[in-house]
């Protein structure tokens, strides 16, 4: 249900200078999507009235990547600080509605922690998400007097004594539109960086005797921000770890979790085994009893029950039925559909092809734009010549066809059921009825003088 009293503002206009990259910080990838998209997805899970996104430059690039229709884009012309970012909202803020501020560079924040924060706002004017951490590094420090929060001091403005404080500001907070409007107007930029800090509203609120509450996130890792590539790599590891733990808990065997990379989502049955160095991208679905060998890269594919995908197999947009054996070193490209009990072996490339029940293509072949019947054997080194330099043409192979090694089938071409094509044959004409097909060649054997 939509919370009509709550709005979310995501700050994403910062230059991200510390990333040392031409690419906007919040568009860098974490797992399977941009850092900012993680924050947007979290925001969507809160079911607020509106989601505002404060951006600054590269609008076209942002719009091409962040495509959510729910977002209201607000431009911060000059990145003069987080306080100035909120100031862009000044005429939009509604006195009697609440505003949750999220940072676009803090992607691990959880729905549970945010719900806790929203709940805590009920009894106060501003509610902050803070944490007690061992090594507070560059976070803003929470200053308290007799237990009461009086201000937040930024790392670059803090005294040595203040730097020893372990309670840090996550940056995430919630306040009413009225509070935010009245206090943001009065933020000054008298600090080391000459920036307007949104965190200064805490001191302004304290002076005006507003009630300020602080609560902690469920897990301190949630509030790790990304300001440089070291932090990005740390967060990537945490993100992976969380997803891998969930898979392990749901019964998947992962032989070397630190070398497994899940860049998307995995739906799976029982008895799944994933070996060393596997990468799963996009949406992958595995049935029961699927084994994935070392070094496989599987993207946006569905694999049925009792399948074995052997080492270093690459596949994208592929559908595999039950009891299939693939690899090692197979390359299955988009539009490959393998029916039950098929076997694909090493150095076989397949694209836009349906392979029928119990057919085998075990060595060194290329099959493109084709349909292969049941119980077909395609010999080593066979090539479907599907491209004439201008267009792609189809190859249709019937059931029980046996193709010997090193054959070429020049498409468009159709081969009748039960045909046998002899090794080394180039087939250029349709085979309309069960036949033995071979090219007439004369074998010459000349006696030679041996070298010794
Ligand atoms: C901020 C907080 C700090 C907190 C830390 C947690 C302030 C002043 N400081 O510091 O107390 O401990 O986060 O990670 O807020 N942004 C804009 N417009 C700007 C500047 C920044 O939209 O003009 C956005 C950035 O894109 C980013 C977020 O605001 O998503 C935070 O900015 P950043 O520069 O990363 O602040 P921190 O130094 O991390
Ligand atoms: Mg930051």
XYZ file of C-alpha atoms and ligand atoms in Angstrom:
492
model
C 0.000 0.000 0.000
C 1.283 3.473 -0.852
C 2.288 5.704 2.065
C 0.723 8.982 0.893
C 2.489 10.972 3.573
C 6.012 9.896 2.629
C 8.309 11.014 -0.187
C 11.854 9.949 -0.956
C 14.687 12.161 -2.172
C 17.748 10.408 -3.590
C 20.878 12.554 -3.811
C 22.912 11.598 -6.852
C 24.307 14.855 -8.189
C 27.772 14.671 -6.665
C 30.734 14.694 -9.040
C 32.223 11.582 -7.454
C 35.698 13.104 -7.836
C 37.268 10.464 -5.608
C 36.382 7.748 -8.162
C 38.900 9.283 -10.613
C 36.625 8.313 -13.481
C 34.846 10.153 -16.321
C 31.825 7.978 -15.699
C 29.344 9.235 -13.051
C 30.009 7.565 -9.689
C 26.481 6.315 -9.053
C 26.267 4.707 -12.510
C 29.201 2.386 -11.853
C 28.051 -1.221 -11.672
C 27.567 -3.116 -8.440
C 26.649 -6.765 -9.046
C 24.209 -6.726 -11.913
C 23.105 -3.090 -11.967
C 24.251 0.504 -11.380
C 24.898 1.581 -7.769
C 22.058 4.106 -8.070
C 19.593 1.466 -9.299
C 20.087 -0.455 -6.044
C 19.012 2.665 -4.129
C 16.066 3.253 -6.479
C 14.907 -0.367 -6.069
C 15.072 0.031 -2.302
C 13.118 3.293 -2.570
C 10.469 1.548 -4.678
C 10.118 -1.177 -2.032
C 9.103 1.496 0.513
C 5.982 2.429 -1.533
C 6.247 6.163 -0.975
C 4.131 8.805 -2.707
C 6.958 10.174 -4.893
C 10.626 9.447 -5.545
C 12.714 12.504 -6.441
C 16.183 12.084 -7.902
C 18.651 14.961 -7.666
C 21.100 14.837 -10.556
C 23.586 17.241 -12.015
C 25.289 16.328 -15.295
C 25.133 13.748 -18.102
C 21.311 13.731 -18.036
C 21.064 11.802 -21.311
C 23.391 9.113 -20.029
C 21.495 8.890 -16.719
C 18.140 8.700 -18.524
C 19.375 5.938 -20.831
C 20.368 3.806 -17.834
C 17.816 4.758 -15.171
C 14.545 4.154 -16.952
C 12.094 3.919 -14.028
C 9.001 5.937 -14.892
C 8.306 6.656 -11.193
C 11.300 8.953 -10.822
C 10.910 12.731 -10.770
C 14.173 14.238 -11.986
C 15.365 17.447 -10.304
C 18.468 19.201 -11.578
C 21.015 20.650 -9.167
C 22.756 23.129 -11.458
C 25.948 23.387 -9.451
C 27.071 20.709 -7.035
C 27.516 22.993 -4.083
C 26.936 20.272 -1.507
C 24.208 18.003 -0.160
C 22.441 20.958 1.509
C 22.273 22.758 -1.816
C 20.950 19.545 -3.396
C 17.978 19.537 -0.994
C 17.564 23.292 -1.563
C 16.553 22.464 -5.184
C 13.413 20.934 -3.668
C 12.495 23.975 -1.595
C 9.411 24.926 -3.633
C 8.261 21.345 -3.941
C 8.431 20.352 -0.263
C 5.008 20.043 1.351
C 4.827 21.076 5.012
C 2.659 18.209 6.171
C 4.440 15.389 4.308
C 7.607 13.522 5.326
C 10.772 13.284 3.239
C 13.226 10.409 3.497
C 16.704 11.347 2.259
C 18.756 8.557 0.675
C 22.232 8.810 -0.814
C 22.751 7.468 -4.315
C 26.151 6.109 -3.308
C 24.842 3.894 -0.466
C 23.449 0.798 -2.213
C 23.349 -1.816 0.559
C 20.781 -0.114 2.765
C 17.953 -2.527 3.555
C 14.209 -2.172 3.539
C 14.084 -3.314 7.196
C 16.439 -0.568 8.394
C 14.513 2.093 6.487
C 11.187 0.874 7.869
C 12.710 1.086 11.372
C 13.774 4.676 10.629
C 10.343 5.651 9.294
C 8.760 4.218 12.432
C 11.115 6.169 14.728
C 10.166 9.458 13.019
C 6.657 9.216 14.462
C 7.850 10.567 17.809
C 10.341 13.197 16.630
C 10.978 16.008 14.223
C 14.034 14.493 12.560
C 15.109 10.872 12.710
C 18.639 9.951 11.698
C 20.274 6.662 10.828
C 23.577 6.530 12.711
C 25.930 3.708 13.657
C 28.658 2.956 16.118
C 31.634 1.716 14.177
C 35.164 0.739 15.113
C 36.970 2.591 12.376
C 34.850 5.640 11.406
C 37.278 6.852 8.690
C 35.729 9.708 6.627
C 32.173 9.586 7.931
C 30.600 12.622 9.561
C 30.667 12.294 13.366
C 27.558 12.567 15.554
C 28.131 15.059 18.383
C 26.085 14.584 21.528
C 25.779 16.586 24.738
C 24.402 14.722 27.730
C 23.221 12.061 25.309
C 21.306 14.518 23.114
C 22.366 14.924 19.479
C 23.514 18.510 18.953
C 25.205 18.415 15.560
C 27.025 16.454 12.889
C 30.548 17.427 12.144
C 32.039 16.459 8.805
C 35.329 14.554 8.712
C 37.202 17.427 7.075
C 36.026 19.922 9.733
C 36.400 17.700 12.780
C 38.948 18.291 15.523
C 41.256 15.466 16.596
C 39.040 14.916 19.614
C 35.884 14.768 17.469
C 37.563 12.294 15.107
C 37.794 9.877 18.033
C 33.975 9.674 18.187
C 32.695 6.326 16.971
C 29.084 7.261 16.306
C 28.836 8.193 12.632
C 26.216 9.742 10.390
C 24.991 7.460 7.610
C 23.536 10.470 5.760
C 20.102 8.854 5.678
C 17.412 10.697 7.623
C 13.744 11.579 7.616
C 12.114 14.932 8.368
C 8.853 16.706 7.636
C 8.687 19.039 4.636
C 8.169 21.970 6.989
C 11.300 21.218 9.045
C 13.381 20.538 5.963
C 12.203 23.730 4.251
C 12.753 26.021 7.239
C 16.156 24.649 8.159
C 17.674 24.055 4.710
C 17.222 27.762 3.894
C 19.571 28.665 6.727
C 22.457 26.352 5.869
C 25.745 28.247 5.326
C 28.887 27.058 3.584
C 31.370 28.104 6.232
C 33.463 24.958 6.318
C 36.721 23.598 4.910
C 35.147 22.557 1.608
C 32.962 25.699 1.217
C 29.994 23.360 0.631
C 26.398 23.544 1.861
C 26.095 20.468 4.048
C 22.624 19.007 4.643
C 24.065 17.628 7.862
C 24.091 21.204 9.241
C 20.312 21.015 9.676
C 20.938 18.911 12.760
C 22.592 21.809 14.568
C 19.870 24.193 13.317
C 17.191 21.761 14.535
C 18.903 21.433 17.922
C 18.960 25.231 18.299
C 15.243 25.388 17.523
C 14.619 22.625 20.117
C 13.354 20.105 17.575
C 13.308 16.539 18.817
C 16.073 14.562 17.087
C 16.185 10.765 17.295
C 18.837 8.384 16.054
C 18.434 4.710 15.331
C 20.928 2.168 13.998
C 20.673 0.005 10.854
C 20.176 -3.765 11.198
C 23.744 -4.313 9.955
C 26.469 -1.639 9.872
C 27.634 -2.810 6.428
C 24.377 -1.438 5.006
C 25.520 2.137 5.416
C 28.868 1.786 3.708
C 29.056 4.523 1.091
C 31.006 4.342 -2.153
C 33.351 7.266 -2.695
C 36.285 5.554 -4.399
C 37.090 2.304 -6.211
C 38.489 0.636 -3.098
C 35.125 1.136 -1.399
C 33.358 -0.078 -4.553
C 35.380 -3.305 -4.484
C 34.677 -3.803 -0.758
C 30.959 -3.293 -1.291
C 30.944 -5.591 -4.334
C 32.439 -8.287 -2.104
C 29.840 -7.710 0.628
C 27.054 -7.746 -1.953
C 28.301 -11.009 -3.477
C 28.792 -12.545 -0.044
C 25.193 -11.820 0.913
C 23.800 -13.335 -2.278
C 26.086 -16.363 -2.030
C 25.129 -16.958 1.618
C 21.468 -16.937 0.597
C 22.203 -19.528 -2.105
C 24.198 -21.710 0.288
C 21.393 -21.525 2.845
C 18.889 -22.519 0.172
C 20.888 -25.698 -0.452
C 23.111 -24.879 -3.437
C 26.601 -26.396 -3.222
C 29.209 -23.823 -4.206
C 32.678 -25.352 -4.085
C 34.565 -22.080 -3.863
C 32.238 -19.233 -2.831
C 34.951 -16.558 -3.059
C 35.423 -17.382 -6.745
C 31.781 -17.552 -7.723
C 30.144 -14.465 -9.182
C 26.381 -14.009 -9.333
C 25.717 -10.891 -11.392
C 21.960 -11.290 -11.484
C 19.343 -13.640 -10.140
C 19.373 -17.408 -9.836
C 16.264 -19.565 -9.441
C 17.082 -23.173 -8.766
C 15.836 -26.618 -7.836
C 17.527 -29.143 -5.537
C 21.014 -30.723 -5.761
C 22.781 -27.922 -7.580
C 26.579 -28.028 -7.687
C 28.580 -25.020 -8.811
C 32.305 -25.400 -9.281
C 35.224 -22.941 -9.154
C 35.124 -19.637 -11.073
C 31.559 -19.781 -12.395
C 29.853 -16.516 -13.444
C 26.053 -16.357 -13.645
C 24.615 -13.198 -15.220
C 21.124 -11.803 -15.801
C 18.318 -14.248 -15.008
C 19.395 -17.859 -14.763
C 17.076 -20.758 -13.949
C 18.411 -24.210 -13.045
C 16.249 -27.306 -12.546
C 17.074 -30.159 -10.147
C 20.449 -31.946 -10.111
C 22.373 -29.547 -12.327
C 26.168 -29.552 -12.208
C 28.084 -26.543 -13.470
C 31.774 -27.149 -14.040
C 34.641 -24.739 -13.435
C 34.925 -21.488 -15.388
C 31.449 -21.568 -16.991
C 29.775 -18.257 -17.888
C 25.979 -18.555 -18.096
C 23.785 -15.562 -18.937
C 19.978 -15.306 -19.188
C 19.503 -19.052 -19.679
C 17.285 -21.898 -18.514
C 18.724 -25.338 -17.790
C 16.485 -28.344 -17.079
C 16.856 -31.291 -14.676
C 19.863 -33.665 -14.539
C 22.094 -31.607 -16.790
C 25.853 -31.425 -16.608
C 27.532 -28.283 -17.933
C 31.206 -29.105 -18.135
C 34.184 -26.789 -17.695
C 34.542 -23.480 -19.546
C 31.222 -23.564 -21.340
C 29.831 -20.152 -22.317
C 26.116 -19.619 -22.951
C 23.720 -16.714 -23.402
C 19.932 -16.766 -24.022
C 19.824 -20.543 -24.213
C 17.120 -23.032 -23.202
C 18.225 -26.543 -22.306
C 15.796 -29.379 -21.486
C 16.487 -32.377 -19.222
C 19.370 -34.874 -19.142
C 21.752 -32.926 -21.385
C 25.545 -32.969 -21.280
C 27.257 -29.817 -22.491
C 30.947 -29.010 -22.815
C 33.707 -28.777 -21.935
C 34.408 -25.614 -23.967
C 31.030 -25.349 -25.720
C 29.772 -21.956 -26.901
C 25.986 -21.760 -26.986
C 24.725 -18.431 -28.292
C 21.352 -16.720 -28.370
C 18.394 -18.727 -29.589
C 19.896 -22.137 -28.914
C 17.264 -24.626 -27.753
C 18.376 -28.109 -26.776
C 15.760 -30.822 -26.308
C 16.041 -33.709 -23.811
C 19.140 -35.956 -23.786
C 21.219 -33.903 -26.212
C 25.002 -33.838 -25.985
C 27.175 -30.939 -27.087
C 30.931 -31.311 -26.840
C 34.120 -29.310 -26.997
C 34.638 -26.383 -29.348
C 31.106 -26.517 -30.688
C 29.448 -23.164 -31.418
C 25.669 -23.074 -31.819
C 23.381 -20.123 -32.551
C 19.636 -19.784 -33.309
C 19.288 -23.526 -33.516
C 16.918 -26.149 -32.166
C 18.595 -29.476 -31.471
C 16.158 -32.414 -31.257
C 15.891 -35.159 -28.649
C 19.047 -37.272 -28.097
C 21.049 -35.641 -30.876
C 24.816 -35.307 -30.528
C 27.266 -32.668 -31.709
C 30.398 -33.581 -29.870
C 33.417 -31.922 -31.486
C 34.583 -28.786 -33.321
C 31.421 -27.749 -35.180
C 29.518 -24.579 -36.077
C 25.713 -24.679 -36.328
C 23.776 -21.505 -37.043
C 20.148 -20.805 -38.074
C 19.154 -24.431 -38.071
C 16.732 -27.057 -36.904
C 18.013 -30.517 -36.150
C 15.723 -33.514 -35.685
C 15.863 -36.385 -33.204
C 18.787 -38.794 -32.792
C 21.009 -36.949 -35.231
C 24.773 -37.355 -35.074
C 26.853 -34.491 -36.350
C 30.465 -35.513 -36.875
C 33.562 -33.625 -35.812
C 34.405 -30.464 -37.731
C 31.021 -30.108 -39.468
C 30.088 -26.584 -40.478
C 26.687 -25.190 -41.405
C 27.557 -22.523 -43.993
C 24.704 -20.148 -43.094
C 26.116 -16.858 -44.395
C 26.705 -15.946 -48.038
C 28.224 -12.568 -47.239
C 24.868 -10.790 -47.343
C 22.220 -12.847 -45.600
C 21.774 -15.763 -43.226
C 19.977 -18.919 -44.478
C 18.510 -21.916 -42.692
C 19.573 -25.542 -42.460
C 16.913 -28.160 -41.691
C 18.027 -31.667 -40.723
C 15.495 -34.517 -40.321
C 15.476 -37.318 -37.721
C 18.123 -40.071 -37.477
C 20.481 -38.289 -39.859
C 24.139 -39.254 -39.615
C 26.627 -36.628 -40.729
C 30.229 -37.818 -40.911
C 33.214 -35.737 -39.892
C 34.307 -32.586 -41.672
C 31.175 -31.958 -43.750
C 29.881 -28.602 -44.946
C 26.173 -27.971 -45.464
C 25.610 -24.901 -47.594
C 22.362 -23.186 -46.546
C 19.552 -22.878 -47.426
C 19.351 -26.632 -47.336
C 17.078 -29.433 -46.110
C 18.209 -32.971 -45.374
C 15.630 -35.826 -45.297
C 15.204 -38.224 -42.357
C 17.592 -41.206 -42.129
C 20.138 -39.716 -44.532
C 23.812 -40.567 -44.191
C 26.335 -37.976 -45.292
C 29.806 -39.379 -45.761
C 32.829 -37.769 -44.140
C 34.316 -34.811 -45.980
C 31.188 -34.072 -48.059
C 30.099 -30.596 -49.125
C 26.315 -30.700 -49.530
C 24.796 -27.955 -51.667
C 21.472 -29.454 -52.793
C 18.431 -30.477 -50.754
C 18.271 -34.190 -49.943
C 14.621 -35.065 -50.449
C 14.549 -38.741 -49.408
C 16.669 -41.014 -47.217
C 19.998 -41.203 -49.080
C 23.701 -41.802 -48.820
C 25.326 -38.525 -49.832
C 28.979 -38.143 -50.791
C 31.110 -36.116 -53.149
C 32.862 -38.052 -55.820
C 36.536 -37.774 -55.104
C 39.403 -39.748 -56.366
C 41.942 -40.792 -53.772
C 45.457 -40.916 -55.105
C 48.220 -42.725 -53.273
C 51.690 -42.260 -54.719
C 54.648 -44.105 -53.477
C 57.276 -41.735 -52.082
C 60.844 -42.071 -51.097
C 61.145 -42.103 -47.334
C 63.613 -39.627 -45.826
C 65.644 -42.232 -43.995
C 28.084 12.331 3.395
C 27.684 13.065 4.692
C 28.450 12.459 5.873
C 28.154 10.973 5.945
C 28.499 10.300 4.617
C 28.033 8.852 4.617
C 27.213 15.372 4.004
C 27.672 16.765 4.011
N 28.018 14.466 4.558
O 29.470 12.562 3.151
O 28.054 13.086 7.100
O 28.914 10.398 7.006
O 27.806 10.956 3.522
O 28.452 8.213 3.443
O 26.142 15.083 3.515
N 25.460 14.935 -3.716
C 24.581 15.726 -4.409
N 24.903 17.049 -4.609
C 26.044 17.618 -4.113
C 26.916 16.797 -3.398
C 26.613 15.459 -3.203
O 23.542 15.266 -4.870
O 26.247 18.813 -4.351
C 25.129 13.509 -3.522
C 26.203 12.546 -4.031
O 25.956 12.161 -5.370
C 26.104 11.366 -3.072
C 25.537 11.979 -1.794
O 25.011 13.244 -2.130
O 25.213 10.377 -3.545
C 26.593 12.149 -0.717
O 27.652 12.967 -1.188
P 29.164 12.655 -0.890
O 29.998 13.676 -1.514
O 29.468 11.241 -1.222
O 29.188 12.852 0.699
P 30.170 12.167 1.739
O 31.470 12.842 1.708
O 30.153 10.722 1.534
Mg 29.543 9.500 -0.047
